[in-house]
mmCIF file with all atom_site columns, C-alpha atoms in Angstrom:
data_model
loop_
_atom_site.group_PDB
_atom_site.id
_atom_site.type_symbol
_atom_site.label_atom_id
_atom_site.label_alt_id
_atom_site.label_comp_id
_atom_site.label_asym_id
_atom_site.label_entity_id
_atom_site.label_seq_id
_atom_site.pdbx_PDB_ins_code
_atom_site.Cartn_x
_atom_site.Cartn_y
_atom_site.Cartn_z
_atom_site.occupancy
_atom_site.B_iso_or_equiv
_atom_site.pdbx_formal_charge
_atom_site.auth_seq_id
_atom_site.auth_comp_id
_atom_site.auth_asym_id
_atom_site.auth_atom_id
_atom_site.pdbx_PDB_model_num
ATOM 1   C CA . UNK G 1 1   ? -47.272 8.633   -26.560 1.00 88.00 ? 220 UNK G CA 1
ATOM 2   C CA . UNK G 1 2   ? -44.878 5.907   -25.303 1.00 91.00 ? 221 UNK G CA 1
ATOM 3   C CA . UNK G 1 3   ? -42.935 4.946   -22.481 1.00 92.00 ? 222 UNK G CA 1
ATOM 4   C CA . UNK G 1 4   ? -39.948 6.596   -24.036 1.00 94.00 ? 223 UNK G CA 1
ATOM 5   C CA . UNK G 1 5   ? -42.068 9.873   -24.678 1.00 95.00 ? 224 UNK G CA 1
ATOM 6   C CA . UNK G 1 6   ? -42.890 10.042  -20.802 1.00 95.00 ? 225 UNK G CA 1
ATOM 7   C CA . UNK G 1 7   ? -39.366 9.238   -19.803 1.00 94.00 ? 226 UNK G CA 1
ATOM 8   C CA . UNK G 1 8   ? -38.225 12.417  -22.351 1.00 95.00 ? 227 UNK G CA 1
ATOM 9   C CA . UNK G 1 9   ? -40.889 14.322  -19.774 1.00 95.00 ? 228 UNK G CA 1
ATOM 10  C CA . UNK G 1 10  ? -39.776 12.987  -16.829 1.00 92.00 ? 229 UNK G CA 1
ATOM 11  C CA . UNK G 1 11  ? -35.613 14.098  -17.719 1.00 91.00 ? 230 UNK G CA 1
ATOM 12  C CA . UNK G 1 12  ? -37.233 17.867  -19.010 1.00 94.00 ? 231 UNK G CA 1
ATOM 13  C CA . UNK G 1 13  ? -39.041 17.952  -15.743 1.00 90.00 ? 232 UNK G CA 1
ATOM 14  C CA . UNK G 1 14  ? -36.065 18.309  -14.201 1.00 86.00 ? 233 UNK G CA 1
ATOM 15  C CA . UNK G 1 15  ? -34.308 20.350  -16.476 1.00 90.00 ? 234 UNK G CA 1
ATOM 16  C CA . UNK G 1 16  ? -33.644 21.353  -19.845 1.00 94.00 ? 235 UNK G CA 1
ATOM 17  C CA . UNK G 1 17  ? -31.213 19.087  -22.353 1.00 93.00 ? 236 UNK G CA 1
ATOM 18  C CA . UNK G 1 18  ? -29.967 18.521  -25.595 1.00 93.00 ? 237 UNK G CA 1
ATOM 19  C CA . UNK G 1 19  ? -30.653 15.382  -27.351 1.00 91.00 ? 238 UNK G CA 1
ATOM 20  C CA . UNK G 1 20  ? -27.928 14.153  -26.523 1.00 90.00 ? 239 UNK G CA 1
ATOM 21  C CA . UNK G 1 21  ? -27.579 14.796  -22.609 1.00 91.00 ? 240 UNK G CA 1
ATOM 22  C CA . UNK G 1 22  ? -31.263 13.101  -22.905 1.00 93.00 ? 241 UNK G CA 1
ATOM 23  C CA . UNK G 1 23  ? -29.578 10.196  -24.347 1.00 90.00 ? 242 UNK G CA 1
ATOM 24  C CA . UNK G 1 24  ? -27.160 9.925   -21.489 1.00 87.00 ? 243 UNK G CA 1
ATOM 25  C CA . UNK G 1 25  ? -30.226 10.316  -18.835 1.00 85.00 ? 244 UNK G CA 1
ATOM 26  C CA . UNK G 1 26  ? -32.148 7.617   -20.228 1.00 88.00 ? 245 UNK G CA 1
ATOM 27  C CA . UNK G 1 27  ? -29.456 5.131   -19.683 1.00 85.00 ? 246 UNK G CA 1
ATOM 28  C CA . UNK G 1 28  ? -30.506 4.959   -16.190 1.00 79.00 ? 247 UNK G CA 1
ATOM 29  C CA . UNK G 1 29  ? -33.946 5.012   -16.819 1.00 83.00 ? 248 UNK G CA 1
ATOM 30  C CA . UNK G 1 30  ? -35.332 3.430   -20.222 1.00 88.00 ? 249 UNK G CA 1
ATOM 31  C CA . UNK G 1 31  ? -32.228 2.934   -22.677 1.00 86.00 ? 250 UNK G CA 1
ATOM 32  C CA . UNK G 1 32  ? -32.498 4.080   -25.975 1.00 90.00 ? 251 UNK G CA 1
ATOM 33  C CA . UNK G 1 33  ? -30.981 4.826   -29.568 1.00 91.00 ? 252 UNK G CA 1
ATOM 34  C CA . UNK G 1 34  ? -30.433 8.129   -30.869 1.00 90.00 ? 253 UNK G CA 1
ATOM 35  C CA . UNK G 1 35  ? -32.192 7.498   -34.049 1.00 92.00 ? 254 UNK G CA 1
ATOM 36  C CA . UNK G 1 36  ? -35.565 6.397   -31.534 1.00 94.00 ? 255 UNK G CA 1
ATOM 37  C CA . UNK G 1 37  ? -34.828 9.821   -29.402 1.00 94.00 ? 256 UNK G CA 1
ATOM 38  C CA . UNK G 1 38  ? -34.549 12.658  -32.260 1.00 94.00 ? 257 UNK G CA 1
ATOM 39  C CA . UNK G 1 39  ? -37.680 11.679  -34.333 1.00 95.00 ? 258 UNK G CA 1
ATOM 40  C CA . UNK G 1 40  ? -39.747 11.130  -31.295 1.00 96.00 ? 259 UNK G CA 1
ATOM 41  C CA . UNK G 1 41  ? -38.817 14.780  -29.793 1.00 96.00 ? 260 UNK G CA 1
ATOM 42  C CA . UNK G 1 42  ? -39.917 16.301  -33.762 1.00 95.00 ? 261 UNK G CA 1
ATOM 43  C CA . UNK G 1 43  ? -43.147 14.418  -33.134 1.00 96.00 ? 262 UNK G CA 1
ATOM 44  C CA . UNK G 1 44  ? -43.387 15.655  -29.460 1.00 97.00 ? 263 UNK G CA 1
ATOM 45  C CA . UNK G 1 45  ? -42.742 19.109  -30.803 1.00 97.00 ? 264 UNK G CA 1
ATOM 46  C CA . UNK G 1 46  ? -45.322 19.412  -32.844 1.00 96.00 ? 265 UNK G CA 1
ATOM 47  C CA . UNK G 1 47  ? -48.000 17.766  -30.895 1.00 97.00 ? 266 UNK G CA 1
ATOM 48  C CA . UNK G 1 48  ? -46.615 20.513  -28.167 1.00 97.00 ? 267 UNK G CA 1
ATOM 49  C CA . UNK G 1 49  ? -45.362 18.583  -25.321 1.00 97.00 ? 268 UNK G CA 1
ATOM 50  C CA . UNK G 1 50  ? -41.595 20.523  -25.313 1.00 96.00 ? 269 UNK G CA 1
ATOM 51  C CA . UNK G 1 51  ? -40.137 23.342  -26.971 1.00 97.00 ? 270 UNK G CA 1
ATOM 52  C CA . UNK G 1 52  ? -36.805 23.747  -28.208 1.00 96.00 ? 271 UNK G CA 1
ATOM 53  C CA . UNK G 1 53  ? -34.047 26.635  -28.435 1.00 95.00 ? 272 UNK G CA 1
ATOM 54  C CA . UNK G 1 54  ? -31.054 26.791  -30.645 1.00 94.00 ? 273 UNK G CA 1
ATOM 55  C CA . UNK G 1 55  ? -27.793 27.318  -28.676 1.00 92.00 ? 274 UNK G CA 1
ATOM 56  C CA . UNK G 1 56  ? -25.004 28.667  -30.928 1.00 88.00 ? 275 UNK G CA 1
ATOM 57  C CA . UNK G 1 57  ? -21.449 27.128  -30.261 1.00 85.00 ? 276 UNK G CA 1
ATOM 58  C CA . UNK G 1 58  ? -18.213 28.310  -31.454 1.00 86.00 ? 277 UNK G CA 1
ATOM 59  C CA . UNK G 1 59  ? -16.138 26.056  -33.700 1.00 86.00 ? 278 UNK G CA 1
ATOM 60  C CA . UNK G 1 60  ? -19.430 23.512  -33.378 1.00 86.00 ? 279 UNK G CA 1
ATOM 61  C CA . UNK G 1 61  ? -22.302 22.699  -34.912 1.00 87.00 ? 280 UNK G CA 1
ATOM 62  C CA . UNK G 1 62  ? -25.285 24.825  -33.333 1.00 89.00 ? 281 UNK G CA 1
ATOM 63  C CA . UNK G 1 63  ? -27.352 22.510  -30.696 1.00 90.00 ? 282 UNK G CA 1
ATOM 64  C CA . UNK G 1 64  ? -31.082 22.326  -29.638 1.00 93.00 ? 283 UNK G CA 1
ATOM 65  C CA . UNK G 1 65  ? -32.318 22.711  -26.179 1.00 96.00 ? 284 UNK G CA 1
ATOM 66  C CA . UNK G 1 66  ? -35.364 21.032  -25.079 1.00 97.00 ? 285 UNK G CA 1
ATOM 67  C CA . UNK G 1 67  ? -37.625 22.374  -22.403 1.00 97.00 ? 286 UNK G CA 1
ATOM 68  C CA . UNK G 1 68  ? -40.887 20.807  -21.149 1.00 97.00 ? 287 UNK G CA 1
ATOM 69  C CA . UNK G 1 69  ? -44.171 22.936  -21.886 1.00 97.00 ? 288 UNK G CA 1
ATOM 70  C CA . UNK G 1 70  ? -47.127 23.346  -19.387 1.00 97.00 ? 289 UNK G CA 1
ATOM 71  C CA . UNK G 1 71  ? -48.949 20.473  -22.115 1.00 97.00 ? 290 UNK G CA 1
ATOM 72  C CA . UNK G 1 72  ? -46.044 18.171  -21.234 1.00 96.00 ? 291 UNK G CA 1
ATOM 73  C CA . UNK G 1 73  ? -45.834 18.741  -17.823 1.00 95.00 ? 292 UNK G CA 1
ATOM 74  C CA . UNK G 1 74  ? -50.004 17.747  -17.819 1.00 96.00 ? 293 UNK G CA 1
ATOM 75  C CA . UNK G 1 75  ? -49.426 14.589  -19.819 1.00 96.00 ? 294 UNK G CA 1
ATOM 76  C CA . UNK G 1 76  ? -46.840 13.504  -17.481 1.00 95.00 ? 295 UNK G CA 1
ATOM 77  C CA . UNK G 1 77  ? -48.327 14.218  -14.258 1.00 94.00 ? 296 UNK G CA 1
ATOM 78  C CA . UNK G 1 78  ? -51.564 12.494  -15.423 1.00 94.00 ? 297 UNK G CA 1
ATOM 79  C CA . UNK G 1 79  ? -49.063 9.265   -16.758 1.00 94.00 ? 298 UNK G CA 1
ATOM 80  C CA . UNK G 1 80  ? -47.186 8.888   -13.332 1.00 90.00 ? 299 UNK G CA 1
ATOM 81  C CA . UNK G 1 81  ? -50.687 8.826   -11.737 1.00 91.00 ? 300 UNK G CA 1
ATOM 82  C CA . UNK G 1 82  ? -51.687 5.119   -13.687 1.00 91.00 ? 301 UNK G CA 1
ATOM 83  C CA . UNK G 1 83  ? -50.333 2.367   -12.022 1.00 89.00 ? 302 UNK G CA 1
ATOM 84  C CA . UNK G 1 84  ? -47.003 1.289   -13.871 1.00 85.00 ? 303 UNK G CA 1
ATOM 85  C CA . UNK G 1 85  ? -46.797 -1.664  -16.328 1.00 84.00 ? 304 UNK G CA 1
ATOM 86  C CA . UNK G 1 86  ? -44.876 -5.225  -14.920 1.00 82.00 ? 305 UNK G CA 1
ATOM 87  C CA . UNK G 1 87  ? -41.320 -4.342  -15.841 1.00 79.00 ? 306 UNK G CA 1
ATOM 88  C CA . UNK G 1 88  ? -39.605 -5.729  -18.834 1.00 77.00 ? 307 UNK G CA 1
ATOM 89  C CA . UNK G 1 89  ? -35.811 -6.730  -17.517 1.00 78.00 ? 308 UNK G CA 1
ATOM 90  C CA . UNK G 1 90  ? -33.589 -8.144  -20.953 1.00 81.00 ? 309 UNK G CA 1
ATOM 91  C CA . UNK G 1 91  ? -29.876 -9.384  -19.874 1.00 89.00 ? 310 UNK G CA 1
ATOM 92  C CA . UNK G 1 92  ? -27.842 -11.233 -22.122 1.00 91.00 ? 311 UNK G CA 1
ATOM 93  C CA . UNK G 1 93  ? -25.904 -12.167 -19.033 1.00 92.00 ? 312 UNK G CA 1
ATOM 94  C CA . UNK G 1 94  ? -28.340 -14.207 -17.695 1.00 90.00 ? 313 UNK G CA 1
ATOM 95  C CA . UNK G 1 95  ? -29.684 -16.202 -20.812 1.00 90.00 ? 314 UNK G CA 1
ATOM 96  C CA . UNK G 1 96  ? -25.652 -17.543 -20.497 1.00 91.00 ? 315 UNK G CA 1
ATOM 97  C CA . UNK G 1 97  ? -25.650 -17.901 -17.127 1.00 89.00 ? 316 UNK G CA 1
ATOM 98  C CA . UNK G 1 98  ? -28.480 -19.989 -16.982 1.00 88.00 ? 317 UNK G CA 1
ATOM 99  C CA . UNK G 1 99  ? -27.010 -21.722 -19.449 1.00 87.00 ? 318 UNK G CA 1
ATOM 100 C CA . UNK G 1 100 ? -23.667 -22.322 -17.273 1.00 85.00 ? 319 UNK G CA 1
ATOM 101 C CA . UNK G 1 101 ? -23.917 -26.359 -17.523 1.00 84.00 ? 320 UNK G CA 1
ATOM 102 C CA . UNK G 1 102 ? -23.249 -25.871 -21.299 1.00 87.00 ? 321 UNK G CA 1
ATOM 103 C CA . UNK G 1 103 ? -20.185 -23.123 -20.514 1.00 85.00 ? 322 UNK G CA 1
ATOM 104 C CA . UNK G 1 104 ? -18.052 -25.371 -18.485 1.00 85.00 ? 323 UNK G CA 1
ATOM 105 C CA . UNK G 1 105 ? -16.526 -24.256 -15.087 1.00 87.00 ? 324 UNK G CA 1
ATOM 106 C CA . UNK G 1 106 ? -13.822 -22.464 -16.577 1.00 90.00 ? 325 UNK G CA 1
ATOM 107 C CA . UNK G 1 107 ? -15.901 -20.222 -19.239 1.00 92.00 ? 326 UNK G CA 1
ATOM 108 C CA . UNK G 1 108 ? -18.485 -19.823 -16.369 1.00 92.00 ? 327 UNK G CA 1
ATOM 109 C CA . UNK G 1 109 ? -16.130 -18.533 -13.714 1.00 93.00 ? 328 UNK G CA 1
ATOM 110 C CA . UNK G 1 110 ? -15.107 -16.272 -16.590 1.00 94.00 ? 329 UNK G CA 1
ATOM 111 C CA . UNK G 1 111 ? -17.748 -14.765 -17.280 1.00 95.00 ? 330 UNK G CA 1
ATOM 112 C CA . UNK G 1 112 ? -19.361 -13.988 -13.338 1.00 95.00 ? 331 UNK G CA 1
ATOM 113 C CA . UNK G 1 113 ? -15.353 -12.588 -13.248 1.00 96.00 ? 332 UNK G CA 1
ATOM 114 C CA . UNK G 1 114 ? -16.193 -10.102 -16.266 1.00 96.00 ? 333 UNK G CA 1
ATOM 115 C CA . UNK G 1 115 ? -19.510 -9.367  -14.716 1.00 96.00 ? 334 UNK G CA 1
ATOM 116 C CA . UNK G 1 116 ? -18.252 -8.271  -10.935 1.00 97.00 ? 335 UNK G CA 1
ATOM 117 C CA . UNK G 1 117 ? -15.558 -6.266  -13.030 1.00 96.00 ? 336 UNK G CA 1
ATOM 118 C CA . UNK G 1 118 ? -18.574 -3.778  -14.506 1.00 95.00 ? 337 UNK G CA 1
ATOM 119 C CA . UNK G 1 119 ? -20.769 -4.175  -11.549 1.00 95.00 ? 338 UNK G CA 1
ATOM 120 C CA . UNK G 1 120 ? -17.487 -2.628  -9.693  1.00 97.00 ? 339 UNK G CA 1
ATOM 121 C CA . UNK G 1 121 ? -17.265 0.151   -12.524 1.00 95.00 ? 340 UNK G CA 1
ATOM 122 C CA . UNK G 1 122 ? -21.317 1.032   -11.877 1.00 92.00 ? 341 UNK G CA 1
ATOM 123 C CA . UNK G 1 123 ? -20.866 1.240   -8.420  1.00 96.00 ? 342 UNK G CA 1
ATOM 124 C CA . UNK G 1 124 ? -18.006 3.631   -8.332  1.00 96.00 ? 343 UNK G CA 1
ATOM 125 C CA . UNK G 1 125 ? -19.592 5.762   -11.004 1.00 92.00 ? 344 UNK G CA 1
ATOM 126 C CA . UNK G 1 126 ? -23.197 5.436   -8.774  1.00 92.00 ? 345 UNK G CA 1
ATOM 127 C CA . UNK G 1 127 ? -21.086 6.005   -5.813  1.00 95.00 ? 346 UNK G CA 1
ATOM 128 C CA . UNK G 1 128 ? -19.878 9.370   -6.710  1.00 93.00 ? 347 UNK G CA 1
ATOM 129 C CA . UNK G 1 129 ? -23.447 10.601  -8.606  1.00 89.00 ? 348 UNK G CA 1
ATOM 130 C CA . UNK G 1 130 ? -25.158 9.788   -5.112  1.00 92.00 ? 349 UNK G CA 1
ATOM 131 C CA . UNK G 1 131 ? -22.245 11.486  -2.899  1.00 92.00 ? 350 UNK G CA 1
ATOM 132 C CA . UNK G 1 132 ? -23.107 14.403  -5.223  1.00 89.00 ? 351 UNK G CA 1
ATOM 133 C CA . UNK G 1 133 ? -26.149 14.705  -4.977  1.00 88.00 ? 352 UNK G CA 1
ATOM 134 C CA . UNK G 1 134 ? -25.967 14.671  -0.797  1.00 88.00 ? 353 UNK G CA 1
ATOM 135 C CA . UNK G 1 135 ? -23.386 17.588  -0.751  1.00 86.00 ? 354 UNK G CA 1
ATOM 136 C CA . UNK G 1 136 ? -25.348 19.789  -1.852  1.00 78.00 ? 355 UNK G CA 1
ATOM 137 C CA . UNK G 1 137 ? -27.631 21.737  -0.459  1.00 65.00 ? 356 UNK G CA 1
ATOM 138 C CA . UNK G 1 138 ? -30.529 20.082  2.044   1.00 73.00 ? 357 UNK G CA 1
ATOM 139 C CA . UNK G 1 139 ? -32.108 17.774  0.209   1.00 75.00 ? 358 UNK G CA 1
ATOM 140 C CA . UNK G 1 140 ? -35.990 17.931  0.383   1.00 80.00 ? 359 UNK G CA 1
ATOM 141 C CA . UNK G 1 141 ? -38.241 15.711  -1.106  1.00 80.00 ? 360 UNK G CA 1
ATOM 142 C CA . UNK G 1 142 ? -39.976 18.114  -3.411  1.00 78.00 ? 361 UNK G CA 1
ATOM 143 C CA . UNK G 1 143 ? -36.584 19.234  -4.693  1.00 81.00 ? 362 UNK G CA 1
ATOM 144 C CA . UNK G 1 144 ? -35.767 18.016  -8.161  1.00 79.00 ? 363 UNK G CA 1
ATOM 145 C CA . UNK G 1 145 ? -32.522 16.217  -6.965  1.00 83.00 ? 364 UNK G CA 1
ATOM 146 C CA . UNK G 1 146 ? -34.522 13.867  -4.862  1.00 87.00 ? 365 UNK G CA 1
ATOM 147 C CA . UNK G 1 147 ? -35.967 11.713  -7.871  1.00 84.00 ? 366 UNK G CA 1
ATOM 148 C CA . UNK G 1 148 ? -32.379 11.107  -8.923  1.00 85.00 ? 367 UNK G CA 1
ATOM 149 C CA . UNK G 1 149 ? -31.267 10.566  -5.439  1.00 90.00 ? 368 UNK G CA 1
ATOM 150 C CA . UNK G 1 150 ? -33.724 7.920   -4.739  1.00 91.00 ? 369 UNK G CA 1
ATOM 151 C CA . UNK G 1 151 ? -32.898 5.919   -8.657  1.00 89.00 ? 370 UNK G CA 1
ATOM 152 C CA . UNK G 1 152 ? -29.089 5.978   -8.254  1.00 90.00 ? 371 UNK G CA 1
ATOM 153 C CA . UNK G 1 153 ? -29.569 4.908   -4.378  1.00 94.00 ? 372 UNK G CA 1
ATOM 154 C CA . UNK G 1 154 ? -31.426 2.106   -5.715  1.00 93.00 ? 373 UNK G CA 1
ATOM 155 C CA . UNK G 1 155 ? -29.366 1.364   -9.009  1.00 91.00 ? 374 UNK G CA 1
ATOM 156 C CA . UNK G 1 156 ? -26.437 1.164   -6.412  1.00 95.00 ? 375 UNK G CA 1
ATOM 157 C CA . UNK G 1 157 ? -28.150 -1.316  -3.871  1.00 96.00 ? 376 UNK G CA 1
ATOM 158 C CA . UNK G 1 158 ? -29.000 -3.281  -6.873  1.00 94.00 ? 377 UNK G CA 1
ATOM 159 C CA . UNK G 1 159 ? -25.244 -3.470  -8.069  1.00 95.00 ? 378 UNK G CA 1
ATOM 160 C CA . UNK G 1 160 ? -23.794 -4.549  -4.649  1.00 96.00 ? 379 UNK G CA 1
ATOM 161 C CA . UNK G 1 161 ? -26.966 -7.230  -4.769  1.00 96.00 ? 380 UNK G CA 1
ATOM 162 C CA . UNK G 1 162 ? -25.757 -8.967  -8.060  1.00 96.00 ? 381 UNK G CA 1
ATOM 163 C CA . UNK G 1 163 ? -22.449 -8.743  -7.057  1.00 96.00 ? 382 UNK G CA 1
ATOM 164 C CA . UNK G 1 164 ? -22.924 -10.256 -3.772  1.00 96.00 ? 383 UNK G CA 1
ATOM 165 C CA . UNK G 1 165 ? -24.909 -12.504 -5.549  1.00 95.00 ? 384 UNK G CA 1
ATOM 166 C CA . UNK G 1 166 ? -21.556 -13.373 -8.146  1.00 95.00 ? 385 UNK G CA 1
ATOM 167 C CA . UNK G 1 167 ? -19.059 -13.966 -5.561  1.00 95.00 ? 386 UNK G CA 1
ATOM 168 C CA . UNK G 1 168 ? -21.832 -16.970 -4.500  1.00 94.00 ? 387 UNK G CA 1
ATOM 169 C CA . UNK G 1 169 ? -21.859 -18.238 -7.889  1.00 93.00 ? 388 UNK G CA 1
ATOM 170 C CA . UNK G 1 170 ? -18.297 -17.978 -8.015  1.00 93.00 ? 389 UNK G CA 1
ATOM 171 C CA . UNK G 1 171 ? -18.151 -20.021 -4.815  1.00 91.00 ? 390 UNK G CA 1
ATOM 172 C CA . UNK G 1 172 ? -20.526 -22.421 -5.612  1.00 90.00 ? 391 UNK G CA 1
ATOM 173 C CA . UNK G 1 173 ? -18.673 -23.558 -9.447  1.00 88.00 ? 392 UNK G CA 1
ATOM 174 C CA . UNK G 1 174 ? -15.162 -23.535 -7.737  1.00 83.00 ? 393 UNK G CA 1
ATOM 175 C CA . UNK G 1 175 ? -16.350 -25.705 -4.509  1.00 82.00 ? 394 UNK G CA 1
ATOM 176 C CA . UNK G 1 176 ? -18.111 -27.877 -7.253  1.00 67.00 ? 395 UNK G CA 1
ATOM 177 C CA . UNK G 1 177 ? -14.424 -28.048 -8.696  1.00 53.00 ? 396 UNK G CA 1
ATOM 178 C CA . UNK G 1 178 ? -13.062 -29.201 -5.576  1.00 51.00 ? 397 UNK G CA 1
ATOM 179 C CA . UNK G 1 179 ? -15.287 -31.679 -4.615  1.00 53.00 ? 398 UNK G CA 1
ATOM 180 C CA . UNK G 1 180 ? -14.427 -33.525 -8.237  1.00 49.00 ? 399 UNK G CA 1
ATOM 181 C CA . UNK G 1 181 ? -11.129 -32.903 -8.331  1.00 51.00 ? 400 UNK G CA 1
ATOM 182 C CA . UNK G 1 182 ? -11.053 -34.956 -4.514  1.00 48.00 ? 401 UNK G CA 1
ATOM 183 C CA . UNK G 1 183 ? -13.071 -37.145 -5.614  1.00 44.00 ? 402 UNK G CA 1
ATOM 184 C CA . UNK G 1 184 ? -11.007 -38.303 -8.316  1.00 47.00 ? 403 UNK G CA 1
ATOM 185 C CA . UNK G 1 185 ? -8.149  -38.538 -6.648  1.00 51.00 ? 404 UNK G CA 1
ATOM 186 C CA . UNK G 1 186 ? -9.807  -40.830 -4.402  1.00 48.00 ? 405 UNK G CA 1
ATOM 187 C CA . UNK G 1 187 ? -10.728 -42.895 -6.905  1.00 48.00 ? 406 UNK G CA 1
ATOM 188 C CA . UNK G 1 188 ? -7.521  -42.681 -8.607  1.00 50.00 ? 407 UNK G CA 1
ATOM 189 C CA . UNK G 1 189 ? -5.334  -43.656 -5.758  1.00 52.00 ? 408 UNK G CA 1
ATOM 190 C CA . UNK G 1 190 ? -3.749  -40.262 -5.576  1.00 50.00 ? 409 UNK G CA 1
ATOM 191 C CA . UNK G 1 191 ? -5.310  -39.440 -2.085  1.00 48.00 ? 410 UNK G CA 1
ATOM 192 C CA . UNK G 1 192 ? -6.850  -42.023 0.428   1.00 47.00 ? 411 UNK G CA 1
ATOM 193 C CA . UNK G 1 193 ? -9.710  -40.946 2.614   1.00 45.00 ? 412 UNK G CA 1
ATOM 194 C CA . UNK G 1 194 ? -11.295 -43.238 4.868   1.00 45.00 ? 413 UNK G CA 1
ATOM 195 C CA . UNK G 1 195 ? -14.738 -42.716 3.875   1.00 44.00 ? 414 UNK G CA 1
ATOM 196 C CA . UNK G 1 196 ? -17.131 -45.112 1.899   1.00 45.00 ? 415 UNK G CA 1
ATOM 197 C CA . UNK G 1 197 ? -19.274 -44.732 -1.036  1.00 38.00 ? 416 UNK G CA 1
ATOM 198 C CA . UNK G 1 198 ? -22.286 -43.581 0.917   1.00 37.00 ? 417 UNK G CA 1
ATOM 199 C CA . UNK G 1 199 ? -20.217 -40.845 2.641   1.00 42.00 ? 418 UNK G CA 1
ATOM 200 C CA . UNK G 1 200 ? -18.944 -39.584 -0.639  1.00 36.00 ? 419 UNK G CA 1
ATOM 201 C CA . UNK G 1 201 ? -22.892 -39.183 -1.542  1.00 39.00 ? 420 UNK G CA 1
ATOM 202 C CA . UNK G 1 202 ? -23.525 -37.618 1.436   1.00 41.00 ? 421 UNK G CA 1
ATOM 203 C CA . UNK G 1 203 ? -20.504 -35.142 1.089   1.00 40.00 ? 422 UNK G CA 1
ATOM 204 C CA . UNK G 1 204 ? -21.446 -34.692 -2.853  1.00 39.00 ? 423 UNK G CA 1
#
């Protein structure tokens, strides 16, 4: 089985879902497409890992509910016991970023803008998942709220990290901007500073 077979365990674990609340749980755990989710819970069927019940719905289509069975809950309690593999991060956002010198100030502000914008939009969302979660009853750490406590506690640390992290970006292209734009005044004979060439370098 793979990664995306345990993390289908790890979400029935916890409770029972369709295949499409599954979807929406693995988003915050190891993202994946529809058409990799329903094929791989037919093959987990069969090999017996989860069961599934068929939930009639008025004026809808009929839905399947997946449950964990004993087998599953053995093959994930013996996974989480291996050490994990190195994590795999992919970000298009950084492959541009660290590409910035090729953006330009003005395309690279833009784009550290766009990312604080849905850093702010996770946190708020993470914000009220994790404010949830703490009103409810006492929350023990064998209760099956505290695995989902502990990932959206650190999903939302990570998010105030990065953006943190953005606003210094965004200071360090605009003071680069400044400096230039002083600079070449300077040299232009739009704005006198009594400083030589070797105090510009030191300044720069």
């Amino acid at each position: 089985m793979n990664t995306l077979g345990y993390a289908i365990l790890s979400a029935l674990g916890r409770k029972s879902y369709s295949g499409y609340e599954l979807g929406k749980y693995l988003d915050n755990v190891w993202p994946a497409k529809h058409s990799q989710i329903y094929p791989l819970l037919t093959k987990m069927e069969e090999q017996g890992f989860l069961v599934h019940e068929i939930v009639e719905q008025v004026g809808r289509p009929n839905k399947k509910i997946f449950s964990i069975t004993e087998k599953g809950k053995q093959a994930l309690k013996k996974w989480i016991a291996k050490s994990p593999s190195d994590p795999i991060h992919r970000d298009e956002f950084l492959i541009k970023i660290y590409s910035a010198s090729l953006l330009g100030e003005e395309n690279s502000i833009k784009l550290v803008h766009e990312r604080i914008a849905k850093l702010d939009e996770s946190i708020a969302s993470l914000s009220g998942k994790i404010t949830e979660i703490e009103q409810m009853e006492e929350l023990e750490t064998t209760s099956k709220e505290f695995g989902r406590y502990l990932l959206f506690s650190r999903k939302f640390r990570l998010a105030e990290e990065e953006k943190a992290w953005c606003h210094w970006v965004l200071d360090k292209l605009k003071n680069k901007k400044i400096k230039f734009t002083v600079l070449f005044l300077a040299f232009t004979g739009r704005f006198s500073l009594p400083l030589d060439v070797f105090s510009w370098a030191a300044i720069i």
